[in-house]
PDB file of C-alpha atoms in Angstrom:
ATOM      1  CA  GLY A1191      82.320-115.496 236.537  1.00 83.00           C
ATOM      2  CA  GLN A1192      83.503-112.627 234.870  1.00 91.00           C
ATOM      3  CA  ARG A1193      85.627-109.829 236.152  1.00 93.00           C
ATOM      4  CA  SER A1194      85.371-106.189 235.312  1.00 91.00           C
ATOM      5  CA  ARG A1195      87.816-103.453 236.244  1.00 91.00           C
ATOM      6  CA  LEU A1196      85.826 -99.883 236.416  1.00 87.00           C
ATOM      7  CA  GLU A1197      86.884 -96.386 237.100  1.00 82.00           C
ATOM      8  CA  LEU A1198      84.563 -94.478 238.943  1.00 80.00           C
ATOM      9  CA  GLU A1199      84.581 -90.743 238.796  1.00 72.00           C
ATOM     10  CA  VAL A1200      82.614 -88.748 241.295  1.00 70.00           C
ATOM     11  CA  ARG A1201      81.062 -85.503 239.652  1.00 69.00           C
ATOM     12  CA  LEU A1202      80.456 -82.712 242.402  1.00 70.00           C
ATOM     13  CA  VAL A1203      78.658 -79.724 240.955  1.00 81.00           C
ATOM     14  CA  THR A1204      80.649 -76.771 242.066  1.00 87.00           C
ATOM     15  CA  ASP A1205      79.570 -73.065 241.895  1.00 92.00           C
ATOM     16  CA  VAL A1206      82.546 -71.602 241.261  1.00 93.00           C
ATOM     17  CA  VAL A1207      85.824 -72.673 239.969  1.00 93.00           C
ATOM     18  CA  LEU A1208      89.014 -70.970 240.599  1.00 93.00           C
ATOM     19  CA  ILE A1209      91.244 -70.851 237.278  1.00 91.00           C
ATOM     20  CA  GLY A1210      94.554 -69.387 237.115  1.00 91.00           C
ATOM     21  CA  LEU A1211      98.585 -69.456 235.935  1.00 89.00           C
ATOM     22  CA  PRO A1212     100.477 -70.859 238.883  1.00 87.00           C
ATOM     23  CA  ASN A1213     100.862 -68.964 241.700  1.00 84.00           C
ATOM     24  CA  ALA A1214      98.239 -66.616 240.944  1.00 83.00           C
ATOM     25  CA  GLY A1215      96.974 -66.851 244.750  1.00 84.00           C
ATOM     26  CA  LYS A1216      93.880 -69.528 243.935  1.00 87.00           C
ATOM     27  CA  THR A1217      94.866 -71.632 246.837  1.00 86.00           C
ATOM     28  CA  SER A1218      95.335 -68.423 249.512  1.00 86.00           C
ATOM     29  CA  LEU A1219      91.690 -67.083 247.941  1.00 88.00           C
ATOM     30  CA  LEU A1220      90.145 -70.348 248.884  1.00 89.00           C
ATOM     31  CA  ALA A1221      91.560 -70.555 252.268  1.00 87.00           C
ATOM     32  CA  SER A1222      90.536 -67.134 253.059  1.00 88.00           C
ATOM     33  CA  MET A1223      87.059 -67.465 252.025  1.00 88.00           C
ATOM     34  CA  SER A1224      86.225 -70.901 253.513  1.00 87.00           C
ATOM     35  CA  ARG A1225      87.389 -73.419 255.920  1.00 84.00           C
ATOM     36  CA  ALA A1226      89.488 -75.326 253.477  1.00 77.00           C
ATOM     37  CA  HIS A1227      92.844 -76.177 254.639  1.00 74.00           C
ATOM     38  CA  THR A1228      95.277 -76.739 251.831  1.00 73.00           C
ATOM     39  CA  ARG A1229      99.017 -76.562 251.505  1.00 66.00           C
ATOM     40  CA  ILE A1230     100.245 -73.335 250.155  1.00 69.00           C
ATOM     41  CA  GLY A1231     103.439 -73.057 248.634  1.00 66.00           C
ATOM     42  CA  PRO A1232     105.806 -70.595 247.057  1.00 66.00           C
ATOM     43  CA  GLU A1233     106.739 -72.726 244.489  1.00 61.00           C
ATOM     44  CA  GLU A1234     104.813 -73.251 241.085  1.00 66.00           C
ATOM     45  CA  TYR A1235     102.219 -75.834 240.759  1.00 63.00           C
ATOM     46  CA  SER A1236     102.000 -76.545 244.726  1.00 61.00           C
ATOM     47  CA  THR A1237      98.252 -77.224 244.017  1.00 68.00           C
ATOM     48  CA  THR A1238      98.430 -80.883 242.513  1.00 66.00           C
ATOM     49  CA  ARG A1239      94.796 -81.916 242.587  1.00 75.00           C
ATOM     50  CA  PRO A1240      91.409 -79.939 242.912  1.00 82.00           C
ATOM     51  CA  HIS A1241      90.314 -78.597 246.228  1.00 83.00           C
ATOM     52  CA  THR A1242      86.824 -77.871 247.045  1.00 85.00           C
ATOM     53  CA  GLY A1243      85.804 -75.217 249.903  1.00 90.00           C
ATOM     54  CA  VAL A1244      82.616 -74.282 250.856  1.00 91.00           C
ATOM     55  CA  ILE A1245      81.461 -70.869 251.768  1.00 92.00           C
ATOM     56  CA  HIS A1246      78.594 -70.448 254.364  1.00 92.00           C
ATOM     57  CA  PHE A1247      76.526 -67.543 254.857  1.00 92.00           C
ATOM     58  CA  ARG A1248      74.396 -66.688 257.276  1.00 93.00           C
ATOM     59  CA  ASP A1249      70.987 -66.755 255.391  1.00 94.00           C
ATOM     60  CA  GLY A1250      71.443 -70.520 254.601  1.00 92.00           C
ATOM     61  CA  VAL A1251      73.233 -69.926 251.283  1.00 93.00           C
ATOM     62  CA  ASP A1252      76.004 -72.333 250.856  1.00 93.00           C
ATOM     63  CA  ILE A1253      78.298 -71.885 247.694  1.00 93.00           C
ATOM     64  CA  ARG A1254      80.809 -74.434 246.898  1.00 92.00           C
ATOM     65  CA  VAL A1255      84.459 -73.311 245.443  1.00 92.00           C
ATOM     66  CA  THR A1256      86.712 -75.677 243.681  1.00 90.00           C
ATOM     67  CA  ASP A1257      90.575 -74.646 243.143  1.00 89.00           C
ATOM     68  CA  LEU A1258      92.456 -75.781 240.618  1.00 87.00           C
ATOM     69  CA  PRO A1259      96.028 -76.633 239.617  1.00 85.00           C
ATOM     70  CA  GLY A1260      97.633 -74.196 237.477  1.00 83.00           C
ATOM     71  CA  ILE A1261      96.899 -73.531 233.695  1.00 85.00           C
ATOM     72  CA  TYR A1262      99.073 -73.479 231.239  1.00 82.00           C
ATOM     73  CA  GLU A1263      99.424 -72.681 227.475  1.00 84.00           C
ATOM     74  CA  GLY A1264      98.537 -75.771 225.682  1.00 78.00           C
ATOM     75  CA  ALA A1265      96.782 -77.440 228.535  1.00 74.00           C
ATOM     76  CA  ASN A1266      93.585 -78.497 226.836  1.00 71.00           C
ATOM     77  CA  GLU A1267      95.636 -80.935 224.493  1.00 75.00           C
ATOM     78  CA  ASP A1268      97.813 -82.249 227.436  1.00 71.00           C
ATOM     79  CA  ILE A1269      95.803 -85.604 228.449  1.00 72.00           C
ATOM     80  CA  THR A1270      98.086 -86.521 231.349  1.00 69.00           C
ATOM     81  CA  LYS A1271      97.649 -83.463 233.384  1.00 72.00           C
ATOM     82  CA  GLY A1272      96.088 -80.424 231.334  1.00 68.00           C
ATOM     83  CA  ARG A1273      92.674 -82.126 230.178  1.00 73.00           C
ATOM     84  CA  ARG A1274      92.583 -83.760 233.562  1.00 73.00           C
ATOM     85  CA  VAL A1275      92.647 -80.393 235.339  1.00 75.00           C
ATOM     86  CA  LEU A1276      90.405 -78.624 232.601  1.00 77.00           C
ATOM     87  CA  ARG A1277      87.945 -81.476 233.060  1.00 76.00           C
ATOM     88  CA  GLN A1278      86.670 -79.825 236.524  1.00 76.00           C
ATOM     89  CA  THR A1279      85.178 -76.951 234.655  1.00 82.00           C
ATOM     90  CA  TYR A1280      83.105 -78.993 233.378  1.00 82.00           C
ATOM     91  CA  ARG A1281      80.851 -79.276 236.900  1.00 82.00           C
ATOM     92  CA  ALA A1282      81.272 -75.720 237.502  1.00 89.00           C
ATOM     93  CA  LYS A1283      78.488 -73.043 236.940  1.00 91.00           C
ATOM     94  CA  VAL A1284      80.777 -69.974 236.987  1.00 93.00           C
ATOM     95  CA  LEU A1285      84.052 -69.698 235.914  1.00 92.00           C
ATOM     96  CA  CYS A1286      86.480 -67.400 237.766  1.00 94.00           C
ATOM     97  CA  TYR A1287      89.827 -66.315 236.498  1.00 94.00           C
ATOM     98  CA  VAL A1288      92.463 -65.613 238.980  1.00 93.00           C
ATOM     99  CA  LEU A1289      95.209 -63.200 238.124  1.00 90.00           C
ATOM    100  CA  ASP A1290      98.420 -61.881 239.805  1.00 86.00           C
ATOM    101  CA  MET A1291      98.213 -58.275 239.617  1.00 83.00           C
ATOM    102  CA  SER A1292     101.276 -57.703 241.737  1.00 78.00           C
ATOM    103  CA  ASN A1293     103.436 -58.889 238.505  1.00 71.00           C
ATOM    104  CA  SER A1294     100.982 -57.631 235.732  1.00 64.00           C
ATOM    105  CA  ASP A1295     102.854 -54.335 234.246  1.00 61.00           C
ATOM    106  CA  MET A1296     103.451 -54.576 231.015  1.00 55.00           C
ATOM    107  CA  PHE A1297     105.282 -51.224 230.746  1.00 54.00           C
ATOM    108  CA  THR A1298     108.000 -52.394 232.986  1.00 56.00           C
ATOM    109  CA  GLY A1299     108.554 -55.822 231.908  1.00 60.00           C
ATOM    110  CA  GLY A1300     106.096 -57.683 233.807  1.00 69.00           C
ATOM    111  CA  ARG A1301     103.465 -59.883 232.842  1.00 77.00           C
ATOM    112  CA  ASP A1302     100.380 -58.681 230.643  1.00 83.00           C
ATOM    113  CA  ALA A1303      97.347 -59.629 232.275  1.00 84.00           C
ATOM    114  CA  VAL A1304      94.828 -59.467 229.727  1.00 87.00           C
ATOM    115  CA  ALA A1305      97.428 -61.749 227.868  1.00 89.00           C
ATOM    116  CA  ASP A1306      97.064 -64.081 230.762  1.00 90.00           C
ATOM    117  CA  LEU A1307      93.193 -63.657 230.821  1.00 91.00           C
ATOM    118  CA  GLU A1308      93.157 -64.526 226.818  1.00 92.00           C
ATOM    119  CA  MET A1309      95.491 -67.431 227.415  1.00 91.00           C
ATOM    120  CA  LEU A1310      93.147 -68.850 230.139  1.00 91.00           C
ATOM    121  CA  ARG A1311      90.004 -68.411 228.530  1.00 90.00           C
ATOM    122  CA  LYS A1312      91.265 -69.845 225.361  1.00 90.00           C
ATOM    123  CA  GLU A1313      92.426 -73.093 227.049  1.00 87.00           C
ATOM    124  CA  THR A1314      89.097 -73.462 229.141  1.00 87.00           C
ATOM    125  CA  ASN A1315      86.950 -72.554 226.152  1.00 86.00           C
ATOM    126  CA  ALA A1316      88.663 -74.985 223.612  1.00 84.00           C
ATOM    127  CA  TYR A1317      88.518 -77.657 226.217  1.00 83.00           C
ATOM    128  CA  THR A1318      84.476 -77.376 225.823  1.00 82.00           C
ATOM    129  CA  GLU A1319      82.416 -75.246 224.010  1.00 83.00           C
ATOM    130  CA  PHE A1320      80.324 -75.426 227.156  1.00 87.00           C
ATOM    131  CA  ASN A1321      82.437 -73.116 228.975  1.00 85.00           C
ATOM    132  CA  GLU A1322      81.742 -70.245 226.266  1.00 88.00           C
ATOM    133  CA  ALA A1323      78.331 -69.961 227.606  1.00 89.00           C
ATOM    134  CA  LYS A1324      78.973 -69.591 231.240  1.00 90.00           C
ATOM    135  CA  PRO A1325      79.295 -66.536 233.125  1.00 92.00           C
ATOM    136  CA  TRP A1326      82.752 -65.656 234.049  1.00 93.00           C
ATOM    137  CA  MET A1327      84.336 -63.120 236.069  1.00 92.00           C
ATOM    138  CA  VAL A1328      88.052 -61.882 237.015  1.00 92.00           C
ATOM    139  CA  ILE A1329      89.736 -61.659 240.400  1.00 92.00           C
ATOM    140  CA  GLY A1330      93.261 -59.977 240.699  1.00 87.00           C
ATOM    141  CA  THR A1331      95.106 -61.290 243.439  1.00 86.00           C
ATOM    142  CA  LYS A1332      97.985 -59.584 245.831  1.00 81.00           C
ATOM    143  CA  CYS A1333      96.611 -56.130 245.438  1.00 77.00           C
ATOM    144  CA  ASP A1334      97.912 -55.463 248.977  1.00 74.00           C
ATOM    145  CA  MET A1335     101.598 -54.787 246.960  1.00 66.00           C
ATOM    146  CA  LEU A1336     101.164 -50.800 246.965  1.00 60.00           C
ATOM    147  CA  HIS A1337     104.722 -50.317 245.525  1.00 60.00           C
ATOM    148  CA  ARG A1338     103.930 -52.316 242.392  1.00 59.00           C
ATOM    149  CA  ASP A1339     100.681 -50.176 241.085  1.00 71.00           C
ATOM    150  CA  THR A1340      98.515 -53.055 241.554  1.00 73.00           C
ATOM    151  CA  LEU A1341      95.408 -50.759 241.837  1.00 75.00           C
ATOM    152  CA  PHE A1342      96.514 -49.197 238.417  1.00 78.00           C
ATOM    153  CA  ASN A1343      96.838 -52.233 237.118  1.00 79.00           C
ATOM    154  CA  LEU A1344      93.621 -53.655 238.191  1.00 81.00           C
ATOM    155  CA  ASP A1345      91.762 -50.538 236.718  1.00 83.00           C
ATOM    156  CA  SER A1346      93.882 -51.033 233.574  1.00 83.00           C
ATOM    157  CA  LEU A1347      92.467 -54.632 233.794  1.00 84.00           C
ATOM    158  CA  HIS A1348      89.224 -53.447 233.866  1.00 86.00           C
ATOM    159  CA  PHE A1349      88.858 -51.117 231.247  1.00 87.00           C
ATOM    160  CA  ARG A1350      91.234 -53.068 228.761  1.00 87.00           C
ATOM    161  CA  THR A1351      88.787 -56.276 229.236  1.00 87.00           C
ATOM    162  CA  LYS A1352      85.737 -54.263 229.087  1.00 89.00           C
ATOM    163  CA  ALA A1353      86.784 -52.875 225.419  1.00 89.00           C
ATOM    164  CA  ARG A1354      88.377 -56.195 224.319  1.00 87.00           C
ATOM    165  CA  TYR A1355      84.895 -58.129 225.127  1.00 84.00           C
ATOM    166  CA  GLY A1356      82.275 -55.478 224.659  1.00 79.00           C
ATOM    167  CA  THR A1357      80.613 -56.036 228.000  1.00 78.00           C
ATOM    168  CA  ASP A1358      81.038 -55.187 231.647  1.00 78.00           C
ATOM    169  CA  VAL A1359      82.969 -58.131 232.677  1.00 82.00           C
ATOM    170  CA  PRO A1360      83.327 -58.197 236.581  1.00 85.00           C
ATOM    171  CA  VAL A1361      86.684 -57.516 237.897  1.00 83.00           C
ATOM    172  CA  ALA A1362      87.256 -57.564 241.555  1.00 85.00           C
ATOM    173  CA  GLY A1363      90.504 -57.261 243.412  1.00 79.00           C
TER     174      GLY A1363
END
């Protein structure tokens, strides 16, 4: 007889995929919305593999949300890690970009949220052209840190994305 070695991959269709930089709050967001129990750590790249949680609504609607490990610049060219993470976006119906608003004040030397969003969109769209046609939204996390002007940064992100992309991009915080 002949022997063959096969690698099988489960392709679950997910409704929403959470995409963001390391420590953006994707895992905490998933844990607060669903019953997903994953390790939440303070260090970067504490999420090492995708985790899926299900949000159950009273009317019987279930939404699958997948938390991906952090995306970095050049992830679509990295075969060992970046592309393995980005291939999870192929199965998603909606792309949700998660941004840390507590550290996104470009006036005080923090990260620019719109630049982070454009980098994340560039990486996901460079992986496959199907991601450009998918609906997408932005979620700002860590908005409870009022001493860091996070609400101002969230409003600024909304108006700057509207000016950049020409449409009303859903921004939540």
